[in-house]
């Protein structure tokens, strides 16, 4: 009996240390939990001068949201096969963040889930790799900066300065986040690319003035699964940051190109957001 207990304890300790080494979020981090407070989801419609149509996004408000407080904002972007509901349906950021709030492990923030395919028909249908559809992901820069952010800032109680804006995304959305984030450091100080796609600019274009960027970046997060065919893009970006001494976090984790990896990324990334001196 005593021996059995000893074996069980050893197994528990071994499992715990493996998790720490691999950076896996704790079991249940992405599960709906009935016994805790939940955030609120809104769907919004805004006028896009960039695209010339009304566009849609989803907004997650933290469980303790109050209109008379002001919040930092994370803009969280989807991949090439997704839309404004992709994160919600497959990544469950609401559950992940609700659970983190219950443990008081993240700062209060509003999360905006936009549609990053900035064209009139922004559904992920037909040939999602078509030239015009891929170009629409680049076109989203104007929509985000000139249409969506101003709409959010007049509709919600938010802190509207660079140190209270974060931009992150998965795959195509990771490339967008690195391109638009590092390209607009006057707007964003917290930037995350999860398994970033080939739309990521070449490093010298991405960050032509690394010396200046060093002072501006609060957090630059670059992550990818070790079995992802796109890993070399994250490594290319990381190598440039190392060469130019730009502080960043490079998080290589077990996994492929899927939501198992991206949920884990969101868990870890969101814990660093809006915490001063998060950059390593
Ligand atoms: C590509 C490979 C992958 C590409 C985009 C992706 C535009 C995007 C993948 C995703 O968002 O999941 O060559 O070119």
Short mmCIF file of C-alpha atoms and ligand atoms in Angstrom, two decimals:
data_model
loop_
_atom_site.label_atom_id
_atom_site.label_comp_id
_atom_site.label_asym_id
_atom_site.label_seq_id
_atom_site.Cartn_x
_atom_site.Cartn_y
_atom_site.Cartn_z
CA UNK A 1 0.00 0.00 0.00
CA UNK A 2 2.75 2.39 1.05
CA UNK A 3 4.74 1.43 -2.04
CA UNK A 4 1.74 2.15 -4.30
CA UNK A 5 1.32 5.58 -2.75
CA UNK A 6 5.00 6.28 -3.33
CA UNK A 7 4.68 5.32 -7.03
CA UNK A 8 1.61 7.53 -7.47
CA UNK A 9 3.41 10.46 -5.83
CA UNK A 10 6.45 9.96 -8.07
CA UNK A 11 4.22 9.92 -11.13
CA UNK A 12 2.47 13.13 -10.06
CA UNK A 13 5.78 14.89 -9.48
CA UNK A 14 7.18 13.62 -12.80
CA UNK A 15 4.07 14.80 -14.71
CA UNK A 16 4.29 18.19 -13.04
CA UNK A 17 7.90 18.75 -13.98
CA UNK A 18 7.32 17.63 -17.57
CA UNK A 19 4.57 20.23 -17.92
CA UNK A 20 6.85 22.94 -16.62
CA UNK A 21 9.55 21.97 -19.12
CA UNK A 22 7.23 21.87 -22.10
CA UNK A 23 5.26 24.99 -21.17
CA UNK A 24 1.89 23.31 -21.40
CA UNK A 25 -1.05 25.13 -19.86
CA UNK A 26 -2.59 23.25 -16.90
CA UNK A 27 -5.25 20.61 -17.51
CA UNK A 28 -8.69 22.19 -17.83
CA UNK A 29 -7.39 25.65 -18.80
CA UNK A 30 -9.67 25.69 -21.86
CA UNK A 31 -12.73 24.06 -20.31
CA UNK A 32 -15.97 25.81 -19.46
CA UNK A 33 -16.23 26.13 -15.70
CA UNK A 34 -19.67 26.59 -14.18
CA UNK A 35 -18.48 27.70 -10.79
CA UNK A 36 -16.75 30.93 -11.86
CA UNK A 37 -17.70 34.35 -13.24
CA UNK A 38 -17.86 34.65 -17.03
CA UNK A 39 -17.01 37.43 -19.42
CA UNK A 40 -19.56 38.82 -21.84
CA UNK A 41 -19.50 38.54 -25.63
CA UNK A 42 -20.77 41.27 -27.98
CA UNK A 43 -20.93 41.23 -31.74
CA UNK A 44 -20.28 44.62 -33.24
CA UNK A 45 -20.78 46.22 -36.66
CA UNK A 46 -18.59 49.09 -37.80
CA UNK A 47 -18.33 51.23 -40.91
CA UNK A 48 -15.18 50.46 -42.82
CA UNK A 49 -14.02 53.31 -45.03
CA UNK A 50 -11.12 51.08 -46.06
CA UNK A 51 -13.35 48.36 -47.51
CA UNK A 52 -16.45 50.48 -48.18
CA UNK A 53 -18.86 48.17 -46.33
CA UNK A 54 -20.07 47.48 -42.82
CA UNK A 55 -17.86 44.90 -41.14
CA UNK A 56 -18.27 42.67 -38.08
CA UNK A 57 -16.17 41.71 -35.07
CA UNK A 58 -16.67 39.96 -31.74
CA UNK A 59 -15.78 41.59 -28.42
CA UNK A 60 -15.06 39.80 -25.12
CA UNK A 61 -15.50 41.88 -21.96
CA UNK A 62 -13.87 40.62 -18.75
CA UNK A 63 -16.10 39.16 -15.97
CA UNK A 64 -15.72 42.24 -13.74
CA UNK A 65 -16.32 44.71 -16.61
CA UNK A 66 -17.62 48.11 -15.50
CA UNK A 67 -18.50 50.98 -17.81
CA UNK A 68 -16.82 53.52 -15.55
CA UNK A 69 -13.43 51.78 -15.69
CA UNK A 70 -11.00 51.95 -18.62
CA UNK A 71 -9.38 48.89 -20.11
CA UNK A 72 -6.43 47.97 -22.30
CA UNK A 73 -7.32 46.11 -25.49
CA UNK A 74 -5.98 42.99 -27.19
CA UNK A 75 -6.82 42.63 -30.90
CA UNK A 76 -6.65 38.88 -31.60
CA UNK A 77 -6.48 37.75 -35.22
CA UNK A 78 -7.50 34.51 -36.97
CA UNK A 79 -5.90 32.38 -39.70
CA UNK A 80 -6.36 32.00 -43.45
CA UNK A 81 -9.32 29.62 -43.12
CA UNK A 82 -11.06 31.65 -40.45
CA UNK A 83 -13.18 34.68 -39.74
CA UNK A 84 -14.24 36.69 -36.68
CA UNK A 85 -15.69 33.53 -35.10
CA UNK A 86 -12.71 31.21 -35.61
CA UNK A 87 -11.00 31.89 -32.29
CA UNK A 88 -14.31 31.69 -30.45
CA UNK A 89 -15.43 28.40 -32.02
CA UNK A 90 -12.11 26.59 -32.03
CA UNK A 91 -9.87 28.34 -29.52
CA UNK A 92 -12.40 29.27 -26.82
CA UNK A 93 -10.55 32.40 -25.66
CA UNK A 94 -13.57 33.23 -23.47
CA UNK A 95 -13.10 30.01 -21.47
CA UNK A 96 -9.32 30.40 -21.29
CA UNK A 97 -9.57 33.98 -20.05
CA UNK A 98 -12.50 33.30 -17.68
CA UNK A 99 -10.37 30.60 -16.03
CA UNK A 100 -7.35 32.91 -15.80
CA UNK A 101 -9.49 35.70 -14.29
CA UNK A 102 -10.87 33.24 -11.72
CA UNK A 103 -7.29 32.60 -10.59
CA UNK A 104 -6.44 36.33 -10.83
CA UNK A 105 -3.63 35.49 -13.23
CA UNK A 106 -4.25 38.15 -15.89
CA UNK A 107 -4.89 41.86 -16.05
CA UNK A 108 -8.36 43.10 -16.92
CA UNK A 109 -8.57 43.70 -20.66
CA UNK A 110 -11.03 43.80 -23.52
CA UNK A 111 -10.38 41.35 -26.36
CA UNK A 112 -11.49 42.18 -29.90
CA UNK A 113 -11.79 39.37 -32.46
CA UNK A 114 -11.87 41.07 -35.87
CA UNK A 115 -12.27 39.67 -39.35
CA UNK A 116 -8.80 40.08 -40.87
CA UNK A 117 -9.85 39.44 -44.47
CA UNK A 118 -10.58 43.05 -45.38
CA UNK A 119 -12.75 42.72 -48.51
CA UNK A 120 -16.47 43.04 -49.24
CA UNK A 121 -17.07 39.29 -49.06
CA UNK A 122 -14.96 38.37 -46.08
CA UNK A 123 -16.26 34.81 -45.63
CA UNK A 124 -13.71 31.98 -45.66
CA UNK A 125 -15.35 30.27 -48.62
CA UNK A 126 -14.14 29.15 -52.06
CA UNK A 127 -10.40 29.26 -52.72
CA UNK A 128 -9.10 30.79 -49.49
CA UNK A 129 -5.61 31.05 -51.05
CA UNK A 130 -6.90 33.15 -54.01
CA UNK A 131 -4.77 36.23 -54.70
CA UNK A 132 -7.45 38.77 -53.80
CA UNK A 133 -8.26 36.95 -50.55
CA UNK A 134 -4.61 36.82 -49.49
CA UNK A 135 -4.23 40.51 -50.45
CA UNK A 136 -7.23 41.30 -48.23
CA UNK A 137 -5.20 40.16 -45.19
CA UNK A 138 -2.65 42.90 -46.00
CA UNK A 139 -5.49 45.37 -46.64
CA UNK A 140 -6.68 44.80 -43.07
CA UNK A 141 -3.93 47.10 -41.80
CA UNK A 142 -5.91 50.15 -42.94
CA UNK A 143 -9.21 48.78 -41.68
CA UNK A 144 -7.71 48.00 -38.26
CA UNK A 145 -5.92 51.32 -37.80
CA UNK A 146 -8.43 53.68 -39.38
CA UNK A 147 -11.82 52.01 -38.89
CA UNK A 148 -11.92 49.29 -36.21
CA UNK A 149 -9.67 50.81 -33.53
CA UNK A 150 -11.43 54.21 -33.70
CA UNK A 151 -14.81 52.42 -33.47
CA UNK A 152 -13.71 50.41 -30.40
CA UNK A 153 -12.29 53.51 -28.77
CA UNK A 154 -15.51 55.47 -29.14
CA UNK A 155 -17.81 52.56 -28.21
CA UNK A 156 -16.03 51.00 -25.20
CA UNK A 157 -14.26 52.42 -22.14
CA UNK A 158 -10.72 51.78 -23.28
CA UNK A 159 -7.27 53.20 -22.64
CA UNK A 160 -6.27 54.57 -26.02
CA UNK A 161 -2.53 54.74 -26.12
CA UNK A 162 0.17 52.42 -27.43
CA UNK A 163 1.06 50.98 -24.04
CA UNK A 164 -2.53 49.77 -23.68
CA UNK A 165 -2.89 48.16 -27.10
CA UNK A 166 -1.85 44.63 -27.98
CA UNK A 167 -1.98 42.84 -31.31
CA UNK A 168 -1.61 39.08 -31.69
CA UNK A 169 -2.81 36.36 -33.98
CA UNK A 170 -2.36 32.88 -35.35
CA UNK A 171 -0.75 31.98 -38.67
CA UNK A 172 -1.95 34.58 -41.24
CA UNK A 173 -3.03 36.58 -38.19
CA UNK A 174 0.42 36.06 -36.69
CA UNK A 175 2.02 37.47 -39.83
CA UNK A 176 -0.43 40.38 -39.73
CA UNK A 177 0.36 41.03 -36.07
CA UNK A 178 4.12 41.12 -36.65
CA UNK A 179 3.77 43.22 -39.83
CA UNK A 180 1.23 45.73 -38.51
CA UNK A 181 2.47 45.71 -34.92
CA UNK A 182 6.16 46.21 -35.59
CA UNK A 183 5.25 48.54 -38.48
CA UNK A 184 3.12 50.71 -36.18
CA UNK A 185 4.92 50.87 -32.87
CA UNK A 186 3.26 54.21 -32.23
CA UNK A 187 -0.01 52.30 -32.01
CA UNK A 188 0.97 48.95 -30.44
CA UNK A 189 3.47 48.07 -27.71
CA UNK A 190 2.50 44.41 -27.12
CA UNK A 191 2.84 42.10 -30.14
CA UNK A 192 2.47 38.36 -30.59
CA UNK A 193 2.88 36.08 -33.60
CA UNK A 194 1.63 32.52 -33.09
CA UNK A 195 2.88 30.13 -35.83
CA UNK A 196 3.20 33.08 -38.18
CA UNK A 197 2.56 32.42 -41.89
CA UNK A 198 4.59 33.35 -45.01
CA UNK A 199 2.80 36.72 -45.10
CA UNK A 200 5.32 37.75 -42.38
CA UNK A 201 7.62 40.35 -43.91
CA UNK A 202 11.31 39.60 -44.27
CA UNK A 203 13.09 40.71 -41.07
CA UNK A 204 14.80 43.82 -42.52
CA UNK A 205 11.44 45.06 -43.85
CA UNK A 206 9.63 44.00 -40.71
CA UNK A 207 11.85 46.03 -38.41
CA UNK A 208 14.22 48.37 -40.29
CA UNK A 209 15.16 50.32 -37.16
CA UNK A 210 15.72 47.74 -34.41
CA UNK A 211 17.55 50.20 -32.15
CA UNK A 212 14.50 52.46 -31.91
CA UNK A 213 12.10 49.53 -31.59
CA UNK A 214 13.96 48.21 -28.55
CA UNK A 215 12.72 51.09 -26.45
CA UNK A 216 9.18 50.97 -27.80
CA UNK A 217 8.34 47.28 -27.54
CA UNK A 218 6.82 46.13 -24.25
CA UNK A 219 6.49 42.54 -25.44
CA UNK A 220 7.42 40.76 -28.63
CA UNK A 221 6.25 37.16 -28.54
CA UNK A 222 7.18 34.68 -31.29
CA UNK A 223 5.89 31.11 -30.91
CA UNK A 224 5.49 28.00 -33.01
CA UNK A 225 4.93 24.27 -32.75
CA UNK A 226 8.06 22.16 -33.25
CA UNK A 227 6.28 20.05 -35.91
CA UNK A 228 4.85 23.02 -37.83
CA UNK A 229 6.04 23.36 -41.45
CA UNK A 230 6.07 27.14 -40.93
CA UNK A 231 8.56 27.02 -38.02
CA UNK A 232 11.36 28.49 -40.17
CA UNK A 233 9.43 31.78 -40.47
CA UNK A 234 9.35 32.22 -36.70
CA UNK A 235 13.01 31.19 -36.48
CA UNK A 236 13.96 33.69 -39.19
CA UNK A 237 12.23 36.46 -37.25
CA UNK A 238 13.81 35.32 -33.98
CA UNK A 239 17.31 35.18 -35.50
CA UNK A 240 17.03 38.82 -36.61
CA UNK A 241 15.85 39.89 -33.15
CA UNK A 242 18.79 38.08 -31.54
CA UNK A 243 21.26 39.60 -34.05
CA UNK A 244 19.91 43.08 -33.37
CA UNK A 245 19.46 42.61 -29.63
CA UNK A 246 15.72 43.23 -29.68
CA UNK A 247 14.20 41.72 -26.51
CA UNK A 248 11.63 39.04 -27.32
CA UNK A 249 10.21 35.74 -26.16
CA UNK A 250 10.68 32.77 -28.46
CA UNK A 251 8.41 29.94 -27.42
CA UNK A 252 8.84 26.66 -29.28
CA UNK A 253 6.37 24.08 -28.07
CA UNK A 254 5.41 20.52 -28.97
CA UNK A 255 2.83 20.48 -31.74
CA UNK A 256 1.72 21.13 -35.29
CA UNK A 257 -0.25 23.93 -36.95
CA UNK A 258 -3.44 23.77 -34.92
CA UNK A 259 -5.52 25.14 -32.08
CA UNK A 260 -3.89 22.91 -29.49
CA UNK A 261 -0.79 25.07 -29.96
CA UNK A 262 -2.66 28.40 -30.32
CA UNK A 263 -4.76 27.89 -27.19
CA UNK A 264 -1.57 27.20 -25.26
CA UNK A 265 -0.04 30.35 -26.77
CA UNK A 266 -3.00 32.49 -25.78
CA UNK A 267 -2.85 31.11 -22.22
CA UNK A 268 0.82 32.08 -21.79
CA UNK A 269 0.76 35.28 -23.84
CA UNK A 270 -2.29 36.76 -22.11
CA UNK A 271 -0.61 36.29 -18.71
CA UNK A 272 2.22 38.59 -19.85
CA UNK A 273 -0.03 41.27 -21.33
CA UNK A 274 -0.04 44.70 -19.81
CA UNK A 275 2.39 43.59 -17.12
CA UNK A 276 5.31 46.01 -17.15
CA UNK A 277 8.72 44.54 -17.91
CA UNK A 278 7.27 41.43 -19.54
CA UNK A 279 9.88 41.49 -22.29
CA UNK A 280 12.70 39.10 -21.61
C1 LIG B 1 1.07 29.78 -47.08
C2 LIG B 1 0.97 28.82 -46.10
C3 LIG B 1 0.11 29.01 -45.01
C4 LIG B 1 0.32 30.96 -46.98
C5 LIG B 1 -0.53 31.14 -45.90
C6 LIG B 1 -0.64 30.16 -44.92
C7 LIG B 1 -0.29 33.02 -47.97
C8 LIG B 1 -1.56 30.40 -43.83
C9 LIG B 1 -1.98 29.48 -42.97
C10 LIG B 1 -2.94 29.79 -41.89
O1 LIG B 1 -3.37 30.94 -41.72
O2 LIG B 1 -3.29 28.85 -41.16
O3 LIG B 1 1.88 29.62 -48.13
O4 LIG B 1 0.47 31.88 -47.98
#
